[in-house]
GROMACS .gro file of C-alpha atoms in nm:
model
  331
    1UNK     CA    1  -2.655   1.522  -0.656
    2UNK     CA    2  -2.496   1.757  -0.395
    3UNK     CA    3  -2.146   1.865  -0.520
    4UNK     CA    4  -1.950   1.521  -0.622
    5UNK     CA    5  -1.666   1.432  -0.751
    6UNK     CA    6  -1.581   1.106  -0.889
    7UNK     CA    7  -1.186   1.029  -0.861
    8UNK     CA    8  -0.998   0.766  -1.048
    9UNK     CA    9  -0.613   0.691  -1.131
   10UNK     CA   10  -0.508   0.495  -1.422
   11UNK     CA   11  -0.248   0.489  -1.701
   12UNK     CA   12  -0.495   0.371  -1.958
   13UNK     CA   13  -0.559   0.554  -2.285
   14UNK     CA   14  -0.853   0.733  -2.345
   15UNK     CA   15  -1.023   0.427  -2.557
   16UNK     CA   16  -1.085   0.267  -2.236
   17UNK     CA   17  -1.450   0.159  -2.190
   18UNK     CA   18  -1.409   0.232  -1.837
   19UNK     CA   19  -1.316   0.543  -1.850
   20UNK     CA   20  -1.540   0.658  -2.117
   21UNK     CA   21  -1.859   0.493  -1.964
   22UNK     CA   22  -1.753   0.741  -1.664
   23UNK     CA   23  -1.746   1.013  -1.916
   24UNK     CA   24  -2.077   0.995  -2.009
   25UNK     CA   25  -2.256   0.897  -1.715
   26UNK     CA   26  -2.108   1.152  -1.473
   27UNK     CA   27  -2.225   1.467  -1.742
   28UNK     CA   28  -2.593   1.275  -1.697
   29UNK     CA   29  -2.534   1.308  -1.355
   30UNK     CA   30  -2.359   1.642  -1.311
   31UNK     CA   31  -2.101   1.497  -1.148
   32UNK     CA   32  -1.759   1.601  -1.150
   33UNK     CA   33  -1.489   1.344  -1.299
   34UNK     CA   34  -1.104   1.369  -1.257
   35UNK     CA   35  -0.834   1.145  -1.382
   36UNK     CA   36  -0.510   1.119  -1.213
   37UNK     CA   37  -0.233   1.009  -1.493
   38UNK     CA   38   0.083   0.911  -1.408
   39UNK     CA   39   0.431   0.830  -1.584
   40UNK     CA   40   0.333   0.562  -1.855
   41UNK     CA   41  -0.022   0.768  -1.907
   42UNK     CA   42  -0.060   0.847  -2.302
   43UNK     CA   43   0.073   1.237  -2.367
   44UNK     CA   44  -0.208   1.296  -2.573
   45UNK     CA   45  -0.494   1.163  -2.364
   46UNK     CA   46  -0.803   1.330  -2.426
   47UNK     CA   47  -1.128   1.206  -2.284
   48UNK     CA   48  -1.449   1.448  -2.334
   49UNK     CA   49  -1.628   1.567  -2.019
   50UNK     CA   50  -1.269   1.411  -1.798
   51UNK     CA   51  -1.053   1.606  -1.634
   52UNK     CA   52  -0.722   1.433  -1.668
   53UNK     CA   53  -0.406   1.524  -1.522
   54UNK     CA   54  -0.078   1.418  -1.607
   55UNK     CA   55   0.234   1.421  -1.410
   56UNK     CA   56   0.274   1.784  -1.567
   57UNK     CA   57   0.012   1.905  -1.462
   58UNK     CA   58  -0.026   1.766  -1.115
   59UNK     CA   59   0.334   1.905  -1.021
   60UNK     CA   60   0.185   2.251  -1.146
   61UNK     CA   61  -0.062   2.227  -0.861
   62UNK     CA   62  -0.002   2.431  -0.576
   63UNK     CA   63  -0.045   2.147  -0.352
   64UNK     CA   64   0.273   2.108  -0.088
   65UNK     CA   65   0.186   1.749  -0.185
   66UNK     CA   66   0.246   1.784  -0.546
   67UNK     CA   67   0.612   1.847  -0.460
   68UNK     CA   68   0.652   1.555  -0.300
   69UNK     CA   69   0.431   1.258  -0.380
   70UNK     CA   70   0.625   0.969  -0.527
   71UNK     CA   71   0.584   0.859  -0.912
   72UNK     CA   72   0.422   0.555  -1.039
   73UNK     CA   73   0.249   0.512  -0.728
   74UNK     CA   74  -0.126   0.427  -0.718
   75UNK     CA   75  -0.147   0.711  -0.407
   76UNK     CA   76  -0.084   0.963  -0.665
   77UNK     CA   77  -0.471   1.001  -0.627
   78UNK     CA   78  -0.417   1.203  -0.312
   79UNK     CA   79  -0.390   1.508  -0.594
   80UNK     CA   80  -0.738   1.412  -0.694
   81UNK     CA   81  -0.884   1.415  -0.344
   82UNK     CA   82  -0.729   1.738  -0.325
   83UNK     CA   83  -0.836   1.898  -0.619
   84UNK     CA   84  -1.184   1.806  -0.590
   85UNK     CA   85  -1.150   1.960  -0.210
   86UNK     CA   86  -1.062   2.242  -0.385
   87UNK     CA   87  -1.337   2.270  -0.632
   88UNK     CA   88  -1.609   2.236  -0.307
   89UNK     CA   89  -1.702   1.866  -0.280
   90UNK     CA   90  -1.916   1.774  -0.043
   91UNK     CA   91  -1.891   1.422  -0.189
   92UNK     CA   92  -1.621   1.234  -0.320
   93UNK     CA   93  -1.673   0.843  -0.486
   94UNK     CA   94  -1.347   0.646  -0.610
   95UNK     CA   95  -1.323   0.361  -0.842
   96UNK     CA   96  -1.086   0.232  -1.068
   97UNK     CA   97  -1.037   0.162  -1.424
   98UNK     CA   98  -1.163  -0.185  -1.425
   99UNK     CA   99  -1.515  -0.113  -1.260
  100UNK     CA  100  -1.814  -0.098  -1.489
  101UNK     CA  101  -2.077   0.098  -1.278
  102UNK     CA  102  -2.411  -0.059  -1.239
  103UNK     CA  103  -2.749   0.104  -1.245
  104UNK     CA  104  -2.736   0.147  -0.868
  105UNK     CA  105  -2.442   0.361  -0.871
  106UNK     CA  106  -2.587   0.708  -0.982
  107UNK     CA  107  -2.837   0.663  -0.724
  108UNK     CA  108  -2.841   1.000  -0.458
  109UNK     CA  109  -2.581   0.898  -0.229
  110UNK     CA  110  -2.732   0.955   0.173
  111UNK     CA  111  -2.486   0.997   0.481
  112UNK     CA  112  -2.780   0.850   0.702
  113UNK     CA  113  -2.885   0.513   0.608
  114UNK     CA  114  -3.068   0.212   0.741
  115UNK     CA  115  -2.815  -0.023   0.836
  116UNK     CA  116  -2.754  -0.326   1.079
  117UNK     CA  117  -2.489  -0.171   1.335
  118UNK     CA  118  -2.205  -0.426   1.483
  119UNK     CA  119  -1.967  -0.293   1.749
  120UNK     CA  120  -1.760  -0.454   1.996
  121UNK     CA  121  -1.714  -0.762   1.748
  122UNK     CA  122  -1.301  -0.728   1.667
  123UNK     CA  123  -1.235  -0.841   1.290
  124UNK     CA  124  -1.590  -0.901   1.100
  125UNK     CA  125  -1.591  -1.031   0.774
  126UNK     CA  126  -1.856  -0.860   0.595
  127UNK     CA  127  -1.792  -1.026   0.281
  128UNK     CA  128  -1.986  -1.354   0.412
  129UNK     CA  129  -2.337  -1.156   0.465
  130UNK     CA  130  -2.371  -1.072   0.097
  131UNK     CA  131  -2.283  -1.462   0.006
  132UNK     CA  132  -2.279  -1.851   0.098
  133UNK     CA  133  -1.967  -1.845  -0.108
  134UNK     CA  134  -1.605  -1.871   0.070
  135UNK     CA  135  -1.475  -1.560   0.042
  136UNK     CA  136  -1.306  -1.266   0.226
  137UNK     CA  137  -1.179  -0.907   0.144
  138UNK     CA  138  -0.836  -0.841   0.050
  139UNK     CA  139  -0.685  -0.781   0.362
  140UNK     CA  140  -0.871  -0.941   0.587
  141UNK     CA  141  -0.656  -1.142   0.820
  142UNK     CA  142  -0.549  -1.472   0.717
  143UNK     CA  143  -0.534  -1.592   1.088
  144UNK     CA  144  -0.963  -1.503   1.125
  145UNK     CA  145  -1.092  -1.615   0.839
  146UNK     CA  146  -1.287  -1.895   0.982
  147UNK     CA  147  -1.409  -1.632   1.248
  148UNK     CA  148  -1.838  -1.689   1.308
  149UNK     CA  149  -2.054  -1.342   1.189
  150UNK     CA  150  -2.189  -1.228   1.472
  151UNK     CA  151  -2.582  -1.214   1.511
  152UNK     CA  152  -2.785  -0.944   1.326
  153UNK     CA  153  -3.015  -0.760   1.569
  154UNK     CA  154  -3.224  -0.445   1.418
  155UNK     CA  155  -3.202  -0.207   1.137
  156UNK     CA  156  -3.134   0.165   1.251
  157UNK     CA  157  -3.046   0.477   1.078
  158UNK     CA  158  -2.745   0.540   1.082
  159UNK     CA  159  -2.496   0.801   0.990
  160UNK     CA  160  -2.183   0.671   0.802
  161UNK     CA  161  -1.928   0.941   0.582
  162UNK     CA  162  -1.764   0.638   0.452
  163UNK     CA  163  -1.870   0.433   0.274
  164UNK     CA  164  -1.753   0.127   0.072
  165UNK     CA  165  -1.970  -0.070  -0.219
  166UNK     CA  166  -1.903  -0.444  -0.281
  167UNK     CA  167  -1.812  -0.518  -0.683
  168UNK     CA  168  -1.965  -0.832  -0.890
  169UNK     CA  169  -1.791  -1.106  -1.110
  170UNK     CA  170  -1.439  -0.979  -0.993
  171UNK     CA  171  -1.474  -0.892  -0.641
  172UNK     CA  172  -1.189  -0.721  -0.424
  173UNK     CA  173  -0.991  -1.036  -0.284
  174UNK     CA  174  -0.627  -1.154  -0.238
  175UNK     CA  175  -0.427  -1.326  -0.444
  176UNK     CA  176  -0.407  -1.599  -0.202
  177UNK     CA  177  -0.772  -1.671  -0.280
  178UNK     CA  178  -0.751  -1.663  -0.689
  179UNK     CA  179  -0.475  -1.843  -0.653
  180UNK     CA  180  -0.708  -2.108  -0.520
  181UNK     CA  181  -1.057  -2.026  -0.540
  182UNK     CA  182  -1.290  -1.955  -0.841
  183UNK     CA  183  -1.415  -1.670  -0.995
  184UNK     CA  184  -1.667  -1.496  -1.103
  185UNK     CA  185  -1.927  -1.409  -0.792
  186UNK     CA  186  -2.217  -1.210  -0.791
  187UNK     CA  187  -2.285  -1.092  -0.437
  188UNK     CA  188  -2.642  -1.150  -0.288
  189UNK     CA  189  -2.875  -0.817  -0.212
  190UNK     CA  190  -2.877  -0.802   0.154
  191UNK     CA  191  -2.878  -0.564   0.324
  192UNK     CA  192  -2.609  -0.264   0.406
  193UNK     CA  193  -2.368  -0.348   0.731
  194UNK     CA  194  -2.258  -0.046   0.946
  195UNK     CA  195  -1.922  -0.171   1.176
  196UNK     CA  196  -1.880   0.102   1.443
  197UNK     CA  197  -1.631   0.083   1.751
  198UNK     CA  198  -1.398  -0.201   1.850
  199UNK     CA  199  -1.532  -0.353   1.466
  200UNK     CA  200  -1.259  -0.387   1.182
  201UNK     CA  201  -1.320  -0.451   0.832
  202UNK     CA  202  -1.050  -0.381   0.519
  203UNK     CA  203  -1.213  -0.160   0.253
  204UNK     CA  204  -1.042  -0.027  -0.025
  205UNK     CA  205  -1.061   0.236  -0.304
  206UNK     CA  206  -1.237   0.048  -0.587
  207UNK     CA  207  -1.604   0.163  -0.500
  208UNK     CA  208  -1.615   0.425  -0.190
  209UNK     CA  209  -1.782   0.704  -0.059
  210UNK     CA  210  -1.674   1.012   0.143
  211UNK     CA  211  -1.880   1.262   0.289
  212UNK     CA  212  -1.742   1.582   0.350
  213UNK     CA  213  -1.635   1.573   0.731
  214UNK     CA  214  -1.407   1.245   0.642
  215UNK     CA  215  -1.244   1.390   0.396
  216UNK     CA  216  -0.888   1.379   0.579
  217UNK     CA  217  -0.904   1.021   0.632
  218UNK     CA  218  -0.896   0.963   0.241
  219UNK     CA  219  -0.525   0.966   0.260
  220UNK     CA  220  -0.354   0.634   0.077
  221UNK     CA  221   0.034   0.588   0.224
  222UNK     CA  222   0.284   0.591  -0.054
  223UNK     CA  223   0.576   0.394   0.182
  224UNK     CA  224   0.432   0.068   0.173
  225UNK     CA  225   0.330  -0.198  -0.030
  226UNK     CA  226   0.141  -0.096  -0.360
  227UNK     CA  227  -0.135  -0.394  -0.236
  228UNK     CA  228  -0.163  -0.274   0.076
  229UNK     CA  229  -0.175   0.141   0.062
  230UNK     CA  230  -0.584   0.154   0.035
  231UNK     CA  231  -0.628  -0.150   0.329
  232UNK     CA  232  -0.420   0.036   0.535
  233UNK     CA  233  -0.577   0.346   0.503
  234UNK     CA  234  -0.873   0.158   0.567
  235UNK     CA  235  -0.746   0.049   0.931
  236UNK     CA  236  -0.637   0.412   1.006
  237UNK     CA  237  -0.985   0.526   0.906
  238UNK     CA  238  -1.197   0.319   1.055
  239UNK     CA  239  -1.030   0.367   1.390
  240UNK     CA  240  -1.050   0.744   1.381
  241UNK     CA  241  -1.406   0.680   1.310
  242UNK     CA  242  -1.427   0.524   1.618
  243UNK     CA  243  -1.382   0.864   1.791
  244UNK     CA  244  -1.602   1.052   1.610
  245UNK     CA  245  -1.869   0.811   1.687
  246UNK     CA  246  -1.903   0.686   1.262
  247UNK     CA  247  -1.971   0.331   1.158
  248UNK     CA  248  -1.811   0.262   0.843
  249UNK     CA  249  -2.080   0.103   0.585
  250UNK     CA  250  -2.082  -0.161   0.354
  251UNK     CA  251  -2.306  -0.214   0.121
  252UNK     CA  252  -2.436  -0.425  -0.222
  253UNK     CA  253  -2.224  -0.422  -0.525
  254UNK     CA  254  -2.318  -0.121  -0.725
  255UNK     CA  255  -2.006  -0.214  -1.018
  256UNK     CA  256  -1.856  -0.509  -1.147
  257UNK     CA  257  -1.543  -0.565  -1.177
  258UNK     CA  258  -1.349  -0.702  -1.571
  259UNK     CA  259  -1.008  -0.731  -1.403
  260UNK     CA  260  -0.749  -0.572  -1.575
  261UNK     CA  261  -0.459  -0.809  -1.610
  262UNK     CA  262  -0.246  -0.895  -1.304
  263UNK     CA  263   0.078  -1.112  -1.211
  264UNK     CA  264  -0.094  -1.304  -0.959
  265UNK     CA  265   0.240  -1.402  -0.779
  266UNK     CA  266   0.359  -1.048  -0.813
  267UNK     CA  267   0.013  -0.994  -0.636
  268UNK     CA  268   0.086  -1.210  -0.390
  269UNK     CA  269   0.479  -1.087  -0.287
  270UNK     CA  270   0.362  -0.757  -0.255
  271UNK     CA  271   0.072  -0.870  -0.006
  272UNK     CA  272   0.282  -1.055   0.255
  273UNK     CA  273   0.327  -0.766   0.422
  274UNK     CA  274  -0.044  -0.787   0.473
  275UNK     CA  275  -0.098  -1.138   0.565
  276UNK     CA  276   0.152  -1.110   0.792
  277UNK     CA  277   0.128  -0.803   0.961
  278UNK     CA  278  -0.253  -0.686   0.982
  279UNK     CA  279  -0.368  -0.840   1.226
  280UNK     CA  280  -0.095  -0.656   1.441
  281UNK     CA  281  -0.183  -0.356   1.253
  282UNK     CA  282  -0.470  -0.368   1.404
  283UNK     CA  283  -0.443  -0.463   1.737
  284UNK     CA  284  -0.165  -0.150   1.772
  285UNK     CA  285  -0.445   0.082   1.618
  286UNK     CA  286  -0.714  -0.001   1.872
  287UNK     CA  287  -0.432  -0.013   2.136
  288UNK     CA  288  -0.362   0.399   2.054
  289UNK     CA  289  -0.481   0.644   2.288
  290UNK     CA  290  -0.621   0.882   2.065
  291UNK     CA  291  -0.841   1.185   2.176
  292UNK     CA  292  -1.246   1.258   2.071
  293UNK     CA  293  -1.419   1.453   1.807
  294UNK     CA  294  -1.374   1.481   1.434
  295UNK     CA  295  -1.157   1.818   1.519
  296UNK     CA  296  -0.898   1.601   1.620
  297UNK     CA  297  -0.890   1.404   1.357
  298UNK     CA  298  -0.565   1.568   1.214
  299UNK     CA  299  -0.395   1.489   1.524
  300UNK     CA  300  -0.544   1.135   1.505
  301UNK     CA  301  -0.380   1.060   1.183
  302UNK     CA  302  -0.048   1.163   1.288
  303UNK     CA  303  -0.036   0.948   1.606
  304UNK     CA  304  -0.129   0.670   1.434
  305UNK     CA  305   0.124   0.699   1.130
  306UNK     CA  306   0.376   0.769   1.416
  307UNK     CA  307   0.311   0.438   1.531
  308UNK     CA  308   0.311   0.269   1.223
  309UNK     CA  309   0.634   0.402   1.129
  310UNK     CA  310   0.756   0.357   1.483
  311UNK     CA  311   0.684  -0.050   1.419
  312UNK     CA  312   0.826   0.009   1.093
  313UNK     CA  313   0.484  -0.112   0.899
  314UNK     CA  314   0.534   0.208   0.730
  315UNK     CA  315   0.865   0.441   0.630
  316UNK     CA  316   0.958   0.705   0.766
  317UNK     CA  317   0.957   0.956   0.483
  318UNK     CA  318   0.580   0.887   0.513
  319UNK     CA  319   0.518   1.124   0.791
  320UNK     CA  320   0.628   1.424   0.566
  321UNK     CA  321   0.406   1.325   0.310
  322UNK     CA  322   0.079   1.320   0.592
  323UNK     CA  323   0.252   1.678   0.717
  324UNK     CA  324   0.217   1.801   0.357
  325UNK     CA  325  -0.130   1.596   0.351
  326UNK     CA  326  -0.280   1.755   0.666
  327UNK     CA  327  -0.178   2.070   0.537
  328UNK     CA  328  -0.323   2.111   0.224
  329UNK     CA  329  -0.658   1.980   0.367
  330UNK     CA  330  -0.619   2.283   0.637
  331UNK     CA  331  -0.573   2.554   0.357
   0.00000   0.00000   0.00000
């Protein structure tokens, strides 16, 4: 593969089959794989062919966002990002803990792919191509959820720097659907969605992509809710993508998914912020006036965290965080 990094954050020892199945298969693969500890992480983790940093070692960094990142926070993974920026990626995947990959995953990532390309179609949810089932991504809104799929046209190639993979038996959804729906699924092999301007879509950080020239827009919020950080970066994203003229892709499940264990009311309090407020998240986002060309993506971001905080989605101490963000990425 070109220069990739594989990113995860977790607090697991290093006898998790997770993180040791990433071990090996990423040395097959000559792929680069960093751990992001944090507070409750095992002192003496120690993980052959991982590079794991604890909350030591990340403050070390001469990041300005290693100063100033909040603990036991799951956007601790920023550092990660940034270190494997540092270390030349032209490629960065993230998963999590709980995500066995599938064969399909150490397959030779492509930025241009053949894809079926929706614009102009407000909130689609891509879920429902890969499955009859009833089911929708965590953070989808609540209030479209019985919204039609639009009609499928052509497959072109398309170019796409993000990138998000579906997950089997435990797929990404809210707690308001295991709460009420069943579990496990195994998604259908159909074939990969592009959504490009004037399309939303949540995707999160449990099986994602980045190419090189998106590689600002993998910033998760830390002033926000804990369910919500990597959907909300997703919104930000995909809008900016709008400008630079990139559909976002989605594509077959290439892990699945043994959930590690979860309050699912807990779950749920910390996602009402979500089901109540994304669908106004993203009506302000495609409101913004923001200018074209991935060189202004920088200036993108800021506008629309400005706004978010302005609404007070987001607090305010989050802007200093992007500042130290958008400057690290710049040096």
């Amino acid at each position: 593969m070109d220069k990739t990094f594989l990113i995860i954050t977790s607090i697991a020892d290093d006898r998790n089959s997770v993180l040791r199945t990433f071990a090996e298969e990423t040395h097959k693969n000559n792929i680069g794989y960093i751990v992001i500890g944090d507070t409750k992480s095992p002192v003496d983790f120690n993980l052959e062919g991982c590079d794991f940093y604890s909350v030591k070692r990340q403050q070390s960094l001469q990041y300005s966002l290693a100063k100033t990142l909040p603990l036991k926070h799951y956007a601790r993974k920023n550092l990660g990002y940034l270190i494997a920026i540092s270390n030349g990626a032209q490629k960065i995947i993230e998963t999590d803990d709980d995500n066995f990959p599938l064969e399909d995953f150490w397959i030779n990532r492509s930025k241009s792919v053949p894809a079926y390309l929706l614009e102009n179609e407000g909130w689609v949810n891509v879920y429902k191509f890969f499955t009859k089932a009833n089911i929708w991504p965590r953070g989808f809104p609540l209030e479209k959820i019985k919204n039609t799929l639009p009609e499928l046209t052509t497959r072109n190639l398309v170019d796409c720097p993000i990138q998000q993979g579906l997950a089997d038996e435990n797929p990404d959804v809210d707690a308001i659907f295991r709460l009420t729906c069943s579990l496990p699924l195994t998604f259908d092999k159909f074939p990969n969605i592009a959504l490009g301007k004037k399309t939303f879509c949540p995707f999160n950080s449990q099986n994602t992509t980045w190419f090189k020239e998106a590689f600002p827009l993998l910033y998760l919020p830390s002033f926000c809710s804990f369910r919500m950080t990597d959907i909300w970066r997703s919104f930000v994203a995909q809008r900016i993508a709008w400008t630079c003229g990139w559909p976002v892709l989605f594509h077959q499940s290439t892990v699945r998914q043994e959930r590690n264990d979860h309050d699912l009311m807990k779950d749920f309090q910390d996602e009402i912020e979500g089901y109540t407020k994304n669908l106004e998240i993203g009506r302000c986002l495609n409101d913004l006036d923001l200018k074209l060309g991935k060189e202004h993506i920088p200036e993108n971001m800021s506008t629309c965290y400005k706004e978010l905080v302005r609404l007070g989605f987001v607090g305010e101490k989050e802007l200093d965080l992007l500042h130290n963000w958008l400057d690290d990425i710049k040096s």
